[in-house]
Coordinates of C-alpha atoms and ligand atoms in Angstrom, one line a residue:
M178 CA 131.2 97.7 72.1
I179 CA 131.2 99.8 75.3
E180 CA 127.8 101.2 75.5
F181 CA 127.0 104.6 77.8
R182 CA 123.2 105.1 78.6
N183 CA 122.4 108.1 79.6
V184 CA 125.4 108.5 82.3
T185 CA 125.2 111.7 84.5
K186 CA 127.5 112.5 87.3
L187 CA 127.2 114.9 90.0
F188 CA 129.8 115.0 92.5
P189 CA 128.6 115.9 95.9
D190 CA 129.7 119.7 95.6
G191 CA 127.1 120.0 93.2
T192 CA 129.4 120.3 90.2
I193 CA 127.5 118.1 87.2
A194 CA 130.6 116.4 85.4
V195 CA 128.5 114.5 82.9
D196 CA 125.1 115.4 81.6
D197 CA 123.2 112.7 80.5
F198 CA 125.9 111.2 78.1
S199 CA 124.9 108.2 75.5
L200 CA 127.5 106.6 73.2
V201 CA 128.5 103.4 71.7
A202 CA 131.9 102.7 71.7
P203 CA 132.7 100.3 68.5
S204 CA 134.5 96.9 68.9
R205 CA 138.2 96.8 68.1
K206 CA 137.7 100.8 66.9
I207 CA 139.4 103.7 68.0
T208 CA 137.1 106.2 69.7
V209 CA 138.6 109.5 70.5
L210 CA 137.1 111.9 73.5
V211 CA 138.2 115.3 72.9
G212 CA 137.5 118.5 74.6
S213 CA 138.8 121.2 76.7
S214 CA 139.8 121.3 80.2
G215 CA 137.1 120.3 82.5
S216 CA 134.8 119.1 79.8
G217 CA 134.1 115.8 81.9
K218 CA 136.5 113.6 79.8
T219 CA 138.4 111.3 82.3
T220 CA 135.0 111.2 84.3
L221 CA 133.6 109.4 81.5
L222 CA 136.3 107.2 80.9
R223 CA 136.8 106.2 84.5
M224 CA 133.2 105.2 84.0
V225 CA 133.9 102.5 82.4
N226 CA 136.3 100.7 84.9
R227 CA 134.1 102.1 88.0
M228 CA 136.8 104.1 89.5
V229 CA 133.4 106.6 89.2
E230 CA 130.0 105.6 89.9
P231 CA 127.4 107.2 87.7
T232 CA 124.5 109.0 89.5
S233 CA 122.4 107.6 87.1
G234 CA 122.1 106.0 83.8
G235 CA 124.7 102.9 83.3
V236 CA 127.3 101.4 81.4
Q237 CA 127.5 98.1 79.3
I238 CA 130.2 96.3 77.9
D239 CA 128.8 93.6 75.4
G240 CA 125.6 94.1 76.5
E241 CA 126.0 93.2 80.1
D242 CA 125.5 96.0 83.0
I243 CA 129.0 96.3 84.2
V244 CA 127.0 97.3 87.7
N245 CA 127.0 93.7 87.8
E246 CA 130.7 93.0 87.9
R247 CA 132.7 93.2 90.6
P248 CA 134.7 96.3 90.4
V249 CA 138.8 94.3 90.9
L250 CA 137.5 91.5 88.2
L251 CA 136.5 94.2 85.7
R252 CA 139.5 96.3 86.0
R253 CA 141.6 93.0 85.4
R254 CA 139.9 93.0 81.8
I255 CA 139.9 96.6 81.1
G256 CA 143.6 98.5 80.5
Y257 CA 144.1 101.6 81.9
V258 CA 146.7 104.2 80.6
M259 CA 146.9 107.5 83.1
Q260 CA 147.8 110.3 82.2
N261 CA 151.3 110.8 83.2
A262 CA 151.8 107.1 82.7
G263 CA 151.0 107.2 86.3
L264 CA 154.1 104.9 87.3
L265 CA 154.5 103.9 91.3
P266 CA 158.5 106.0 91.7
H267 CA 159.9 102.9 94.2
L268 CA 159.0 100.1 91.5
T269 CA 161.7 98.9 88.8
V270 CA 159.9 99.5 85.0
A271 CA 160.1 95.4 84.7
D272 CA 157.9 95.6 88.3
N273 CA 155.6 98.2 87.4
I274 CA 154.8 96.7 84.4
A275 CA 154.9 92.8 85.9
A276 CA 152.4 94.3 88.9
V277 CA 149.5 93.7 86.6
P278 CA 149.9 90.0 85.6
K279 CA 150.6 89.1 89.7
L280 CA 147.3 90.8 90.4
C281 CA 146.0 88.4 87.4
G282 CA 147.8 85.8 90.1
S283 CA 151.0 85.2 87.6
S284 CA 154.2 84.2 89.4
H285 CA 156.9 86.3 89.8
R286 CA 159.0 84.6 87.2
A287 CA 156.2 84.5 84.6
A288 CA 155.1 88.0 85.4
R289 CA 158.5 89.3 84.6
T290 CA 159.0 87.7 81.9
R291 CA 155.6 89.1 80.4
A292 CA 157.1 92.7 81.2
L293 CA 160.0 92.4 79.2
E294 CA 157.6 90.9 76.5
L295 CA 155.8 93.9 76.7
M296 CA 159.0 96.3 76.6
E297 CA 159.7 94.9 73.7
T298 CA 156.4 95.1 72.4
V299 CA 156.2 99.2 73.1
G300 CA 159.6 99.6 71.8
L301 CA 161.5 99.6 75.5
D302 CA 165.0 98.3 75.6
S303 CA 165.3 95.9 77.6
H304 CA 168.0 96.7 79.7
M305 CA 165.8 99.8 80.8
A306 CA 163.9 96.9 82.5
D307 CA 165.8 97.4 86.3
R308 CA 165.6 101.1 85.8
Y309 CA 163.3 103.5 87.9
P310 CA 160.9 105.5 86.4
S311 CA 162.8 108.9 87.2
Q312 CA 165.4 107.4 85.3
L313 CA 163.7 107.3 81.9
S314 CA 163.1 110.5 79.7
G315 CA 159.4 111.2 79.5
G316 CA 158.4 109.2 76.6
Q317 CA 159.7 106.5 77.4
Q318 CA 157.6 106.6 81.1
Q319 CA 154.8 106.8 78.6
R320 CA 155.6 103.7 76.9
V321 CA 156.0 101.9 80.3
G322 CA 152.5 103.2 81.0
V323 CA 151.0 101.8 77.7
A324 CA 152.9 98.4 78.3
R325 CA 151.1 98.5 81.8
G326 CA 148.2 99.1 79.9
L327 CA 148.2 95.9 78.0
A328 CA 150.1 93.7 80.6
A329 CA 146.8 92.2 81.7
D330 CA 146.1 91.4 77.8
P331 CA 143.0 93.4 78.4
N332 CA 140.1 93.8 75.4
I333 CA 139.8 97.1 76.5
L334 CA 142.1 100.0 76.6
L335 CA 141.1 103.3 78.4
M336 CA 143.9 106.0 77.7
D337 CA 143.9 109.2 79.1
E338 CA 145.6 111.8 77.4
P339 CA 148.4 108.9 77.5
F340 CA 150.9 111.1 75.0
G341 CA 149.9 114.5 76.6
A342 CA 153.8 115.2 78.4
V343 CA 155.9 115.0 75.8
D344 CA 157.6 117.0 72.7
P345 CA 156.1 116.5 69.4
I346 CA 158.6 114.8 68.0
V347 CA 158.1 111.9 71.0
R348 CA 154.1 112.1 70.7
A349 CA 154.0 111.8 66.8
E350 CA 156.2 108.7 67.2
L351 CA 153.9 107.0 70.2
Q352 CA 151.2 107.8 67.9
Q353 CA 152.3 106.1 65.4
E354 CA 153.3 102.9 67.3
L355 CA 149.7 103.5 68.9
I356 CA 148.4 102.9 65.5
Q357 CA 150.7 100.0 64.5
L358 CA 149.8 98.4 67.8
Q359 CA 146.1 98.5 67.4
R360 CA 146.5 97.2 63.8
E361 CA 148.2 93.9 65.8
L362 CA 146.3 93.7 68.6
D363 CA 142.7 95.1 67.6
K364 CA 141.9 96.7 71.1
T365 CA 138.4 98.0 71.7
V366 CA 140.1 101.8 73.0
I367 CA 138.8 104.8 74.1
F368 CA 141.6 107.2 73.7
V369 CA 140.7 111.2 75.2
T370 CA 143.0 114.1 74.5
H371 CA 142.2 117.6 74.2
D372 CA 144.2 118.0 71.0
I373 CA 142.3 117.8 67.7
D374 CA 144.9 116.8 65.2
E375 CA 145.3 113.3 67.7
A376 CA 142.1 113.0 67.5
F377 CA 141.4 113.0 64.3
L378 CA 144.9 110.9 63.4
L379 CA 143.9 108.0 66.1
G380 CA 140.1 108.3 66.3
D381 CA 137.9 105.9 64.2
Q382 CA 135.0 107.6 65.6
V383 CA 135.5 111.1 67.4
V384 CA 133.6 112.5 70.1
I385 CA 133.5 116.1 70.5
L386 CA 132.9 117.4 73.9
A387 CA 131.8 120.6 76.1
T388 CA 131.4 121.0 79.4
G389 CA 129.1 118.9 80.9
A390 CA 130.3 116.1 78.6
K391 CA 127.7 117.8 75.8
K392 CA 128.2 115.7 72.6
L393 CA 128.9 118.9 70.3
Q394 CA 129.4 116.4 67.3
V395 CA 130.5 112.6 67.0
G396 CA 131.6 111.3 63.8
S397 CA 134.7 109.8 62.1
P398 CA 137.4 112.1 61.3
S399 CA 136.1 113.0 57.4
E400 CA 132.7 113.3 58.4
I401 CA 133.4 116.0 61.0
I402 CA 135.6 117.7 58.8
E403 CA 133.9 118.0 56.2
N404 CA 130.7 118.6 57.9
P405 CA 130.9 120.1 61.2
A406 CA 127.9 120.0 63.1
D407 CA 127.8 123.9 64.3
D408 CA 130.3 127.3 63.7
F409 CA 131.9 126.3 67.0
V410 CA 132.8 122.8 66.0
A411 CA 134.2 124.5 62.8
A412 CA 135.9 127.0 64.9
F413 CA 137.8 124.7 67.4
I414 CA 138.9 122.0 64.4
G415 CA 140.0 124.8 62.1
V416 CA 141.8 126.9 64.7
D417 CA 143.4 124.3 66.4
R418 CA 144.5 122.1 63.4
G419 CA 146.9 125.1 62.6
R420 CA 144.5 126.6 59.4
R421 CA 143.1 129.9 59.1
A422 CA 139.7 129.9 61.0
L423 CA 137.0 128.9 59.3
R424 CA 134.0 131.2 58.8
I425 CA 130.1 130.7 57.7
K426 CA 128.7 132.3 54.7
H427 CA 125.2 132.2 54.2
T428 CA 124.1 131.1 50.5
P429 CA 120.3 130.8 48.9
N430 CA 121.2 126.9 49.5
G431 CA 122.0 127.9 53.3
P432 CA 125.1 128.5 55.2
V433 CA 128.3 126.8 54.0
L434 CA 131.6 127.3 55.6
V435 CA 134.4 129.2 54.2
D436 CA 138.1 129.1 54.0
T437 CA 139.9 132.9 54.2
E438 CA 140.3 132.4 50.8
G439 CA 136.3 132.1 49.7
R440 CA 136.8 128.0 49.2
T441 CA 133.6 126.3 50.6
Q442 CA 135.1 123.8 53.6
G443 CA 131.5 122.1 54.0
T444 CA 127.9 122.9 54.8
L445 CA 126.3 123.3 57.9
V446 CA 122.9 121.7 58.9
E447 CA 120.1 124.2 58.8
D448 CA 117.9 122.2 61.7
E449 CA 121.1 121.5 63.9
R450 CA 121.9 125.2 64.7
Ligands
LIG70 N1 136.1 114.4 92.6 C1 135.4 115.5 92.2 N2 134.7 115.8 92.7 C2 134.1 117.3 92.2 N3 134.4 117.5 91.1 C3 135.3 116.8 90.1 C4 135.8 115.6 90.9 N4 136.4 115.1 89.4 C5 136.3 116.0 88.6 N5 135.5 117.2 89.3 C6 135.0 117.9 88.2 O1 134.2 117.5 87.0 C7 134.4 118.4 86.3 C8 135.0 117.3 84.3 O2 136.1 116.8 85.4 P1 136.9 116.0 84.5 O3 138.1 115.2 85.5 O4 136.0 114.7 84.1 O5 137.4 116.7 83.0 P2 138.4 116.0 81.9 O6 137.7 116.6 80.5 O7 139.0 115.0 81.8 O8 139.7 117.9 82.6 P3 141.0 117.6 81.9 O9 141.1 117.8 80.3 O10 141.6 118.8 82.1 O11 142.1 116.3 82.3 C9 135.6 119.4 86.1 O12 134.6 120.7 86.3 C10 135.7 119.1 87.3 O13 136.6 120.0 88.4
LIG71 MG1 141.2 114.6 82.6

């Protein structure tokens, strides 16, 4: 379990990227952080592996405050898949993946064997092992990024828009593979995206964020779809899902969300508005 406890991040230039954010990401579930650009998603993710230190508040993993752990050791047990795969251009595919087990002390040979295993796990043909990242398609590069994230066999996987840079078909493939992989590997995943469809597809728990990492709503996909916390969330999930936007209709029983045909799509909780 990963717990953010009242974390705030004030950057030196005065930007408040994260303002008093608290959340529990349950073990062996996928928590998706979704929100527009600049809402603080990457900052939150990087607090978990201490690439960003909170200005106040703290992060706990299984009840232990991570400030007590050396960042190098912490990062060895947390996989991190960066936006745009983040591969090293001068290393081959196998060496990009093997870099992680080597850091953890594996021999060159063992690290390469592990890299080839992981390539299979993420659906990459072994004949690509000695290619360079520039010789792969975008989707293949993303797979290498995921393989590298898994390389240390971490219990925790942080994924920052890992499928952002590929076309919709490849993206759908990668999403299905992640679902499959998660069934087998059972990791605690925090996944960042700005795509609400992706959030609802992958998330056991979905966290909708606004600027300052303000939580607009936290819940399972069905909880959010059936009962959006406010009309902003309703519009966000309606518009982005390719549906016609929902609107609020005031009824004797309180406000409800209706679609353009007038069908009720959910209710609004009065005291949250
Ligand atoms: N090192 C930094 N110094 C100053 N401001 C920063 C720094 N890093 C991030 N920020 C600011 O903090 C806010 C949150 O940034 P963050 O990268 O967490 O957003 P994000 O939700 O990941 O956005 P995106 O979807 O575009 O990746 C933004 O306003 C950003 O400009
Ligand atoms: Mg980001």
